[in-house]
Amino acid sequence: MTKKLFAFCLFLSLTAKAQTAQILLKLPQNNDFIVSLTAEKVRYLDAPSIGLTDVEFLNIGVFDDSTKQWAKTEFELKEPQVVRLNIVNKRMINANKSQESVNYLLFISPNDNLTIGISPNKTLTFTGTNARYQEYLRDYFRENMYDYLPQFGYNPSQIDNFHILTKVDSLQRARQQRLQTLKGQQPIDEAFETYVTAITNTEPYLLKLVVSDKKIRESQGVQLKPNQRKEIQELALQNFKIMPDAALLSEVYRNELRNFIQVPVIQKYPTDSAKRYVLSPEAVQMAYQLSSDELQSYPKQKEYLLTHWLNYSTTFRSNMSTARALLAKYEQTYPESALVPYFKRTIEAKEKMEVAALAPEFMLIDRDGNTVTLSSLRGKPVCIAFCYNLKQHENDFKPLEEKYRGRLNFVYLNVTPATTYEMWQPTTEKRPGVLHLWASDDDARMLKEAYASTMRYPFVLIDAQGKIVERWIPQEFPDNKPLQVELRDLIRK
């Protein structure tokens, strides 16, 4: 390749990567609006406190109309993304008063140049590139599909709500007719058509499922008989259709894509409340293989679901044999995936959390500024609660503190992101048998790697010799009975 040709190819490559989109906001003066724009990028990434999340939320602009009438944001965009526009009243925020914010969906593609006019009553007008896409979303789509239920006349206290189904069908037809009108006026982007069709096809049957589910359950509460559960599952299987990969932009579609695979798996390997409805190792492996088989022609959806089931096996199961087996397959399929090191670290950390293993040492600061190590607490059993919010778990634990006073130490270990010691310390309260410890962001990362800690499994029980008694106790509300059983057993040991 000649130098000139190489330079030209490099230029084209850089140009492709540097695609941007521009949004210009025309704000009403003196209305005290705060307008925020958040782009949603569908990709798995390691998020604080919760492990992997499947959407990256990118703040692309926050604007105050009391200081400017025009606002512009420009952001890099390699493929179409959903952007959420939120409008709130600044004076309500400053007064700490609750209020309803107004939310809109936008569909933004690379090189879009869109102008959005915001009226004093918080309605929107659009001009510029693909303005008609935004008008269609504004007029026919809500951020949350369940917002339609009260408008359709759904009565949650009433068993039979079949009267709303005609309105659900009318909305679906209106969306489809308007889309055909748009296509008749001029060609529309394939990704946009896929996105809105995914919502148009998925939301109606989910709303119908709400009505059918309530009728099937009648007055039985949350427990369904096996034949009733199968009836609901079959409704999902019969209505869902796999669409092109751009459908992943729709949250309801992603949820139903996972359900589409999970339903036949659960039918073969039923779950139960005794095991907290967690899929068995055989079930997870079947879901992984079924996803690979069903989605061969949809590479993005296939990678999305294979990542989901691998993450499920590392998150919801304490034994890592299934996770290791799936990771070997995953790494063979996606050897360049940036997630492989994450899964390896997580699996290795969880494998070290076996019963009777020494709990990993740490050195943290208490509420009085003293350095405390885990080994210094030996002599009494310890219950560690990782706190991802200030004072998390304390109200629930205070009765337990009283019950086990003198026989058990409770450690509230603060790993709340971006919380300084000075912010945290005044929120703590000195009590007998209770220790408050603060972790910096760096310490929190090390604790996460050592203890595989997440909000789902925030508790660690350690005996008087510093050995792990139980690690995988889930957070349950309002009353954590599994934790209480484990605490009683810990005291007896």
Coordinates of C-alpha atoms in Angstrom, one line a residue:
M1 CA 0.0 0.0 0.0
T2 CA 1.4 3.4 -0.9
K3 CA 1.9 6.1 1.7
K4 CA -0.7 8.3 0.1
L5 CA -3.3 5.5 0.0
F6 CA -2.5 4.5 3.6
A7 CA -2.9 8.2 4.7
F8 CA -6.2 8.4 2.9
C9 CA -7.5 5.2 4.5
L10 CA -6.4 6.4 7.9
F11 CA -8.2 9.7 7.3
L12 CA -11.4 7.8 6.3
S13 CA -11.1 5.6 9.5
L14 CA -10.6 8.6 11.7
T15 CA -13.5 10.4 10.0
A16 CA -15.8 7.4 10.6
K17 CA -14.9 7.3 14.3
A18 CA -15.3 11.0 14.7
Q19 CA -19.0 11.2 13.8
T20 CA -21.0 13.5 16.0
A21 CA -24.6 14.6 16.6
Q22 CA -25.7 18.1 17.5
I23 CA -28.7 19.1 19.5
L24 CA -29.7 22.8 19.9
L25 CA -32.3 23.7 22.6
K26 CA -34.4 26.8 22.3
L27 CA -35.5 27.4 26.0
P28 CA -38.3 29.5 27.2
Q29 CA -37.1 32.5 29.2
N30 CA -37.7 32.8 33.0
N31 CA -39.5 29.5 33.4
D32 CA -36.9 28.1 35.8
F33 CA -36.6 24.9 33.7
I34 CA -33.7 22.6 34.1
V35 CA -33.4 20.4 30.9
S36 CA -31.2 17.4 30.9
L37 CA -30.2 15.1 28.0
T38 CA -29.1 11.5 28.7
A39 CA -27.9 9.2 25.9
E40 CA -28.4 5.4 26.4
K41 CA -25.7 3.2 25.0
V42 CA -26.7 -0.5 25.0
R43 CA -23.5 -2.3 26.2
Y44 CA -22.4 -4.2 29.2
L45 CA -20.1 -2.5 31.6
D46 CA -18.9 -2.8 35.2
A47 CA -21.0 -0.5 37.3
P48 CA -20.3 0.4 41.0
S49 CA -22.3 -1.6 43.5
I50 CA -24.2 -3.8 41.0
G51 CA -21.7 -5.6 38.9
L52 CA -22.5 -5.6 35.2
T53 CA -25.2 -3.3 33.8
D54 CA -26.4 -3.6 30.2
V55 CA -26.9 0.2 29.5
E56 CA -24.4 3.0 29.8
F57 CA -26.1 6.3 30.6
L58 CA -24.1 9.3 29.2
N59 CA -25.0 12.8 30.4
I60 CA -24.7 14.9 27.3
G61 CA -26.0 18.1 28.7
V62 CA -27.8 19.9 31.6
F63 CA -29.2 23.3 30.9
D64 CA -30.8 26.0 33.0
D65 CA -33.2 28.3 31.1
S66 CA -32.9 31.1 33.8
T67 CA -29.4 31.7 32.6
K68 CA -29.7 31.2 28.8
Q69 CA -32.3 31.0 26.0
W70 CA -30.2 28.8 23.7
A71 CA -28.1 25.8 24.6
K72 CA -26.1 23.5 22.4
T73 CA -24.6 20.1 22.9
E74 CA -22.4 18.0 20.5
F75 CA -21.5 14.4 21.3
E76 CA -19.7 11.6 19.6
L77 CA -22.0 9.0 18.1
K78 CA -20.9 5.9 16.1
E79 CA -24.4 4.4 15.8
P80 CA -28.0 5.4 16.6
Q81 CA -28.9 5.9 20.2
V82 CA -31.9 6.6 22.3
V83 CA -31.7 9.9 24.2
R84 CA -34.0 10.9 27.0
L85 CA -34.9 14.5 27.5
N86 CA -36.1 15.5 31.0
I87 CA -37.6 18.8 32.1
V88 CA -38.0 19.8 35.7
N89 CA -38.7 23.1 37.5
K90 CA -35.6 24.4 39.3
R91 CA -37.6 26.2 42.0
M92 CA -39.2 22.9 43.0
I93 CA -35.8 21.2 43.3
N94 CA -34.4 24.1 45.4
A95 CA -37.4 23.9 47.7
N96 CA -37.0 20.2 48.0
K97 CA -40.6 19.7 46.8
S98 CA -41.6 16.7 44.9
Q99 CA -42.9 17.3 41.4
E100 CA -43.6 15.4 38.2
S101 CA -40.9 15.7 35.7
V102 CA -41.7 15.6 31.9
N103 CA -39.8 13.0 29.9
Y104 CA -39.4 12.6 26.1
L105 CA -37.8 9.9 24.0
L106 CA -35.5 11.0 21.1
F107 CA -33.8 8.8 18.5
I108 CA -30.5 10.4 17.5
S109 CA -28.3 9.1 14.7
P110 CA -24.7 10.1 13.7
N111 CA -24.5 13.5 12.0
D112 CA -27.9 14.5 13.1
N113 CA -28.4 18.3 13.6
L114 CA -31.6 18.8 15.6
T115 CA -33.2 21.9 17.0
I116 CA -35.7 21.4 19.8
G117 CA -38.0 24.2 20.9
I118 CA -39.3 23.9 24.5
S119 CA -42.6 25.8 25.3
P120 CA -43.6 27.2 28.7
N121 CA -46.0 24.2 29.1
K122 CA -43.1 21.8 28.5
T123 CA -44.2 20.6 25.0
L124 CA -41.7 20.2 22.3
T125 CA -41.3 21.2 18.6
F126 CA -38.6 20.0 16.3
T127 CA -36.7 21.2 13.2
G128 CA -33.6 19.9 11.5
T129 CA -32.3 16.4 10.7
N130 CA -34.8 13.7 11.3
A131 CA -37.2 16.0 13.1
R132 CA -40.1 13.8 11.9
Y133 CA -38.7 10.9 13.9
Q134 CA -38.9 12.9 17.1
E135 CA -42.4 14.1 16.3
Y136 CA -43.5 10.5 15.8
L137 CA -42.0 9.5 19.2
R138 CA -43.5 12.6 20.9
D139 CA -47.0 11.9 19.6
Y140 CA -47.2 8.1 19.9
F141 CA -44.8 6.9 22.6
R142 CA -44.3 7.3 26.3
E143 CA -41.2 6.7 28.3
N144 CA -42.9 4.0 30.4
M145 CA -45.6 1.9 28.8
Y146 CA -47.4 1.4 32.1
D147 CA -48.3 5.1 32.0
Y148 CA -51.0 4.2 29.4
L149 CA -52.9 1.9 31.9
P150 CA -54.7 4.7 33.9
Q151 CA -55.4 6.6 30.7
F152 CA -57.0 3.4 29.2
G153 CA -59.1 3.1 32.3
Y154 CA -57.3 0.2 34.0
N155 CA -58.5 -0.5 37.5
P156 CA -55.9 -2.3 39.7
S157 CA -58.5 -3.2 42.3
Q158 CA -60.7 -4.9 39.6
I159 CA -60.0 -8.5 38.4
D160 CA -61.5 -8.1 34.9
N161 CA -59.9 -5.2 32.9
F162 CA -60.5 -6.7 29.4
H163 CA -62.3 -3.5 28.4
I164 CA -58.9 -1.7 27.9
L165 CA -57.8 -4.1 25.2
T166 CA -59.6 -2.3 22.4
K167 CA -57.6 0.9 23.4
V168 CA -54.4 -1.1 23.4
D169 CA -55.2 -2.3 19.9
S170 CA -56.1 1.2 18.8
L171 CA -52.8 2.6 19.9
Q172 CA -50.9 -0.2 18.1
R173 CA -52.8 0.5 14.9
A174 CA -52.3 4.2 15.2
R175 CA -48.5 3.7 15.6
Q176 CA -48.4 1.4 12.6
Q177 CA -50.5 3.7 10.3
R178 CA -48.4 6.7 11.2
L179 CA -45.2 4.7 10.5
Q180 CA -46.5 3.8 7.1
T181 CA -47.3 7.4 6.4
L182 CA -43.7 8.4 7.3
K183 CA -42.4 5.7 5.0
G184 CA -44.7 6.9 2.2
Q185 CA -43.4 10.5 2.5
Q186 CA -39.7 9.6 2.2
P187 CA -37.5 6.6 3.1
I188 CA -36.7 6.2 6.8
D189 CA -33.7 4.8 8.6
E190 CA -33.8 1.0 9.0
A191 CA -32.6 1.3 12.6
F192 CA -35.3 3.7 13.5
E193 CA -38.0 1.5 11.9
T194 CA -36.7 -1.5 13.8
Y195 CA -36.6 0.4 17.1
V196 CA -40.2 1.7 16.9
T197 CA -41.5 -1.6 15.5
A198 CA -39.9 -3.5 18.3
I199 CA -41.8 -1.3 20.8
T200 CA -45.0 -1.3 18.8
N201 CA -45.0 -5.1 18.6
T202 CA -43.9 -5.8 22.2
E203 CA -45.7 -3.2 24.4
P204 CA -49.3 -4.2 23.4
Y205 CA -48.9 -7.9 24.3
L206 CA -47.2 -6.9 27.5
L207 CA -50.1 -4.7 28.4
K208 CA -52.5 -7.5 27.5
L209 CA -50.4 -9.8 29.7
V210 CA -51.0 -7.5 32.6
V211 CA -54.8 -7.9 32.1
S212 CA -54.6 -11.7 31.5
D213 CA -52.3 -12.2 34.4
K214 CA -54.7 -10.5 36.8
K215 CA -57.6 -12.5 35.5
I216 CA -55.7 -15.7 35.8
R217 CA -54.6 -15.0 39.3
E218 CA -58.0 -13.6 40.4
S219 CA -57.7 -13.3 44.2
Q220 CA -54.8 -15.8 44.7
G221 CA -52.1 -13.3 45.4
V222 CA -48.6 -13.9 44.0
Q223 CA -48.7 -17.7 44.0
L224 CA -49.8 -19.3 40.7
K225 CA -50.7 -22.9 40.1
P226 CA -48.5 -24.8 37.6
N227 CA -51.1 -24.7 34.8
Q228 CA -51.7 -21.0 35.4
R229 CA -48.0 -20.2 35.3
K230 CA -47.7 -22.2 32.0
E231 CA -50.7 -20.3 30.5
I232 CA -48.9 -17.0 31.2
Q233 CA -45.6 -18.3 29.9
E234 CA -47.2 -19.5 26.7
L235 CA -48.7 -16.0 26.1
A236 CA -45.2 -14.6 26.1
L237 CA -43.8 -17.3 23.8
Q238 CA -46.6 -17.0 21.3
N239 CA -46.4 -13.2 20.9
F240 CA -42.7 -12.4 20.9
K241 CA -40.9 -12.1 17.6
I242 CA -37.1 -11.8 17.1
M243 CA -36.3 -8.6 15.2
P244 CA -33.1 -7.2 13.7
D245 CA -30.3 -6.2 16.1
A246 CA -31.3 -2.5 16.2
A247 CA -34.3 -3.7 18.3
L248 CA -31.9 -3.9 21.2
L249 CA -32.3 -0.1 21.6
S250 CA -35.8 -0.9 23.0
E251 CA -35.7 -1.7 26.7
V252 CA -39.0 -3.7 26.6
Y253 CA -37.7 -5.7 23.7
R254 CA -34.5 -6.5 25.5
N255 CA -36.5 -7.7 28.5
E256 CA -38.7 -9.9 26.4
L257 CA -35.8 -11.3 24.4
R258 CA -34.3 -12.6 27.7
N259 CA -37.8 -13.9 28.7
F260 CA -38.2 -15.6 25.3
I261 CA -35.2 -17.8 26.1
Q262 CA -35.9 -18.2 29.7
V263 CA -39.5 -19.5 29.5
P264 CA -38.7 -22.8 27.8
V265 CA -35.8 -23.2 30.1
I266 CA -38.0 -22.8 33.2
Q267 CA -40.5 -25.1 31.7
K268 CA -37.9 -27.8 31.5
Y269 CA -36.1 -26.9 34.8
P270 CA -38.7 -25.3 37.1
T271 CA -37.6 -22.8 39.7
D272 CA -39.1 -22.5 43.2
S273 CA -39.3 -20.2 46.1
A274 CA -37.1 -22.4 48.3
K275 CA -34.2 -21.6 46.1
R276 CA -35.3 -18.0 45.5
Y277 CA -36.3 -18.8 42.0
V278 CA -32.6 -19.0 40.9
L279 CA -32.0 -21.1 37.8
S280 CA -30.1 -24.3 38.3
P281 CA -26.7 -24.9 36.7
E282 CA -28.3 -27.1 34.0
A283 CA -30.9 -24.4 33.3
V284 CA -28.3 -21.6 32.9
Q285 CA -26.3 -23.8 30.5
M286 CA -29.4 -24.6 28.5
A287 CA -30.3 -20.9 28.3
Y288 CA -26.7 -20.1 27.1
Q289 CA -26.9 -22.8 24.4
L290 CA -30.4 -21.9 23.3
S291 CA -29.4 -18.2 23.0
S292 CA -26.5 -19.2 20.8
D293 CA -28.7 -21.4 18.6
E294 CA -31.7 -19.1 18.3
L295 CA -29.7 -16.0 17.5
Q296 CA -27.1 -17.2 15.0
S297 CA -28.4 -14.7 12.5
Y298 CA -28.4 -11.8 15.0
P299 CA -24.8 -11.3 16.1
K300 CA -25.4 -8.3 18.5
Q301 CA -28.4 -10.0 20.2
K302 CA -26.4 -13.2 20.4
E303 CA -23.5 -11.5 22.2
Y304 CA -26.0 -9.6 24.4
L305 CA -27.7 -12.7 25.6
L306 CA -24.5 -14.9 26.0
T307 CA -23.1 -12.1 28.1
H308 CA -26.3 -12.0 30.1
W309 CA -26.3 -15.7 30.9
L310 CA -22.6 -15.7 31.8
N311 CA -23.2 -12.8 34.1
Y312 CA -26.2 -14.6 35.6
S313 CA -24.0 -17.6 36.4
T314 CA -21.4 -15.4 38.1
T315 CA -24.0 -13.3 39.9
F316 CA -26.8 -15.5 41.1
R317 CA -24.9 -18.7 41.8
S318 CA -22.4 -19.2 44.6
N319 CA -20.7 -22.3 43.0
M320 CA -18.6 -21.1 40.1
S321 CA -18.3 -24.3 38.1
T322 CA -21.0 -23.3 35.7
A323 CA -19.6 -19.8 35.4
R324 CA -16.1 -21.3 34.5
A325 CA -17.6 -23.6 31.9
L326 CA -19.6 -20.8 30.2
L327 CA -16.6 -18.4 30.4
A328 CA -14.5 -20.9 28.5
K329 CA -17.1 -21.0 25.7
Y330 CA -17.6 -17.2 25.8
E331 CA -13.9 -16.5 25.6
Q332 CA -13.6 -18.9 22.6
T333 CA -16.4 -17.0 20.8
Y334 CA -15.4 -13.5 21.9
P335 CA -11.6 -13.7 22.5
E336 CA -11.2 -9.9 22.3
S337 CA -14.0 -9.0 24.6
A338 CA -13.1 -6.5 27.3
L339 CA -15.4 -8.3 29.7
V340 CA -13.4 -11.5 29.9
P341 CA -11.0 -10.0 32.5
Y342 CA -14.0 -8.8 34.6
F343 CA -15.5 -12.3 34.6
K344 CA -12.2 -13.9 35.5
R345 CA -11.7 -11.5 38.4
T346 CA -15.2 -12.0 39.7
I347 CA -15.1 -15.8 39.4
E348 CA -11.7 -16.0 41.2
A349 CA -13.0 -13.7 44.0
K350 CA -16.1 -15.7 44.6
E351 CA -14.1 -19.0 44.6
K352 CA -12.1 -17.6 47.5
M353 CA -15.3 -16.9 49.5
E354 CA -15.8 -20.5 50.4
V355 CA -17.1 -21.6 53.8
A356 CA -14.2 -22.1 56.3
A357 CA -11.8 -20.0 54.3
L358 CA -10.1 -17.1 56.0
A359 CA -12.0 -13.9 55.2
P360 CA -9.7 -11.4 53.3
E361 CA -8.0 -8.9 55.5
F362 CA -8.7 -5.2 55.3
M363 CA -7.5 -2.0 57.0
L364 CA -10.1 0.7 57.2
I365 CA -10.9 3.8 59.3
D366 CA -13.7 3.9 61.9
R367 CA -15.9 6.8 63.0
D368 CA -13.3 8.0 65.5
G369 CA -10.5 8.1 62.9
N370 CA -8.8 4.9 64.2
T371 CA -7.4 2.3 61.8
V372 CA -9.2 -1.1 62.2
T373 CA -8.2 -4.4 60.7
L374 CA -10.5 -7.4 60.3
S375 CA -8.0 -9.6 62.2
S376 CA -8.3 -7.3 65.2
L377 CA -12.0 -8.3 65.5
R378 CA -11.3 -11.9 66.2
G379 CA -12.7 -13.4 69.4
K380 CA -16.4 -12.8 68.5
P381 CA -18.4 -13.6 65.4
V382 CA -18.8 -10.8 63.0
C383 CA -21.6 -9.8 60.6
I384 CA -20.4 -7.4 57.9
A385 CA -22.9 -5.4 56.0
F386 CA -21.6 -3.6 52.9
C387 CA -23.5 -0.3 52.7
Y388 CA -23.9 1.2 49.3
N389 CA -25.9 4.1 50.7
L390 CA -25.4 6.1 53.9
K391 CA -26.9 4.3 56.9
Q392 CA -28.0 1.4 54.7
H393 CA -29.2 -1.7 56.7
E394 CA -29.0 0.0 60.1
N395 CA -32.8 0.4 60.7
D396 CA -33.3 -3.2 59.8
F397 CA -30.4 -4.4 61.9
K398 CA -31.0 -2.5 65.2
P399 CA -33.4 -5.2 66.6
L400 CA -30.7 -7.7 65.7
E401 CA -28.1 -5.6 67.5
E402 CA -30.2 -5.7 70.6
K403 CA -30.9 -9.4 70.3
Y404 CA -27.2 -10.4 69.9
R405 CA -25.6 -7.7 72.0
G406 CA -22.3 -9.0 73.6
R407 CA -22.3 -12.1 71.5
L408 CA -21.8 -10.7 68.0
N409 CA -20.2 -7.7 66.4
F410 CA -22.0 -5.8 63.6
V411 CA -19.8 -4.0 61.1
Y412 CA -21.4 -1.4 58.8
L413 CA -18.8 -1.0 56.0
N414 CA -19.5 2.1 54.0
V415 CA -18.7 1.7 50.3
T416 CA -21.0 4.5 49.1
P417 CA -19.4 5.9 45.9
A418 CA -17.9 9.4 45.9
T419 CA -18.5 9.8 49.7
T420 CA -15.7 11.5 51.7
Y421 CA -14.9 10.6 55.3
E422 CA -16.2 14.1 56.3
M423 CA -19.5 13.4 54.7
W424 CA -19.9 10.0 56.1
Q425 CA -18.7 10.4 59.7
P426 CA -21.6 12.6 61.0
T427 CA -24.1 10.0 59.8
T428 CA -22.7 7.3 62.1
E429 CA -23.9 6.6 65.7
K430 CA -21.8 5.0 68.4
R431 CA -23.6 1.9 69.8
P432 CA -22.4 -1.2 71.8
G433 CA -21.3 -4.1 69.6
V434 CA -21.4 -1.9 66.5
L435 CA -18.5 -0.7 64.3
H436 CA -18.8 1.8 61.5
L437 CA -16.0 1.6 58.9
W438 CA -15.3 3.9 55.9
A439 CA -13.8 2.9 52.6
S440 CA -12.3 5.3 50.1
D441 CA -13.2 4.7 46.5
D442 CA -9.9 2.9 46.0
D443 CA -10.5 0.8 49.1
A444 CA -14.0 0.0 47.9
R445 CA -12.6 -1.3 44.6
M446 CA -10.2 -3.5 46.4
L447 CA -13.0 -4.8 48.7
K448 CA -15.1 -5.5 45.7
E449 CA -12.3 -7.6 44.1
A450 CA -11.6 -9.4 47.4
Y451 CA -15.2 -10.0 48.6
A452 CA -17.1 -10.0 45.2
S453 CA -19.4 -7.6 47.0
T454 CA -22.5 -6.2 45.3
M455 CA -25.8 -4.8 46.5
R456 CA -27.5 -8.1 45.9
Y457 CA -25.2 -10.0 48.3
P458 CA -24.1 -7.4 50.9
F459 CA -23.6 -9.6 53.9
V460 CA -20.7 -11.7 55.2
L461 CA -20.8 -13.8 58.3
I462 CA -17.4 -14.6 59.9
D463 CA -16.8 -16.8 63.0
A464 CA -14.7 -15.9 66.0
Q465 CA -11.5 -17.3 64.3
G466 CA -12.0 -15.1 61.2
K467 CA -13.3 -17.8 58.9
I468 CA -16.2 -17.4 56.5
V469 CA -19.4 -19.0 57.7
E470 CA -21.7 -17.7 55.0
R471 CA -21.2 -15.2 52.2
W472 CA -24.1 -15.5 49.7
I473 CA -27.1 -14.2 51.7
P474 CA -29.2 -12.0 49.4
Q475 CA -30.7 -8.7 50.4
E476 CA -34.4 -9.2 51.1
F477 CA -37.2 -6.8 52.1
P478 CA -38.9 -6.1 54.3
D479 CA -37.7 -8.9 56.6
N480 CA -34.6 -10.9 55.8
K481 CA -35.4 -14.3 57.3
P482 CA -32.5 -16.2 55.7
L483 CA -30.1 -13.8 57.3
Q484 CA -31.7 -14.2 60.7
V485 CA -31.5 -18.0 60.5
E486 CA -27.8 -17.8 59.6
L487 CA -27.1 -15.4 62.5
R488 CA -28.7 -17.8 65.0
D489 CA -26.6 -20.7 63.6
L490 CA -23.5 -18.4 63.8
I491 CA -24.0 -17.8 67.5
R492 CA -24.4 -21.5 68.2
K493 CA -21.0 -22.3 66.6

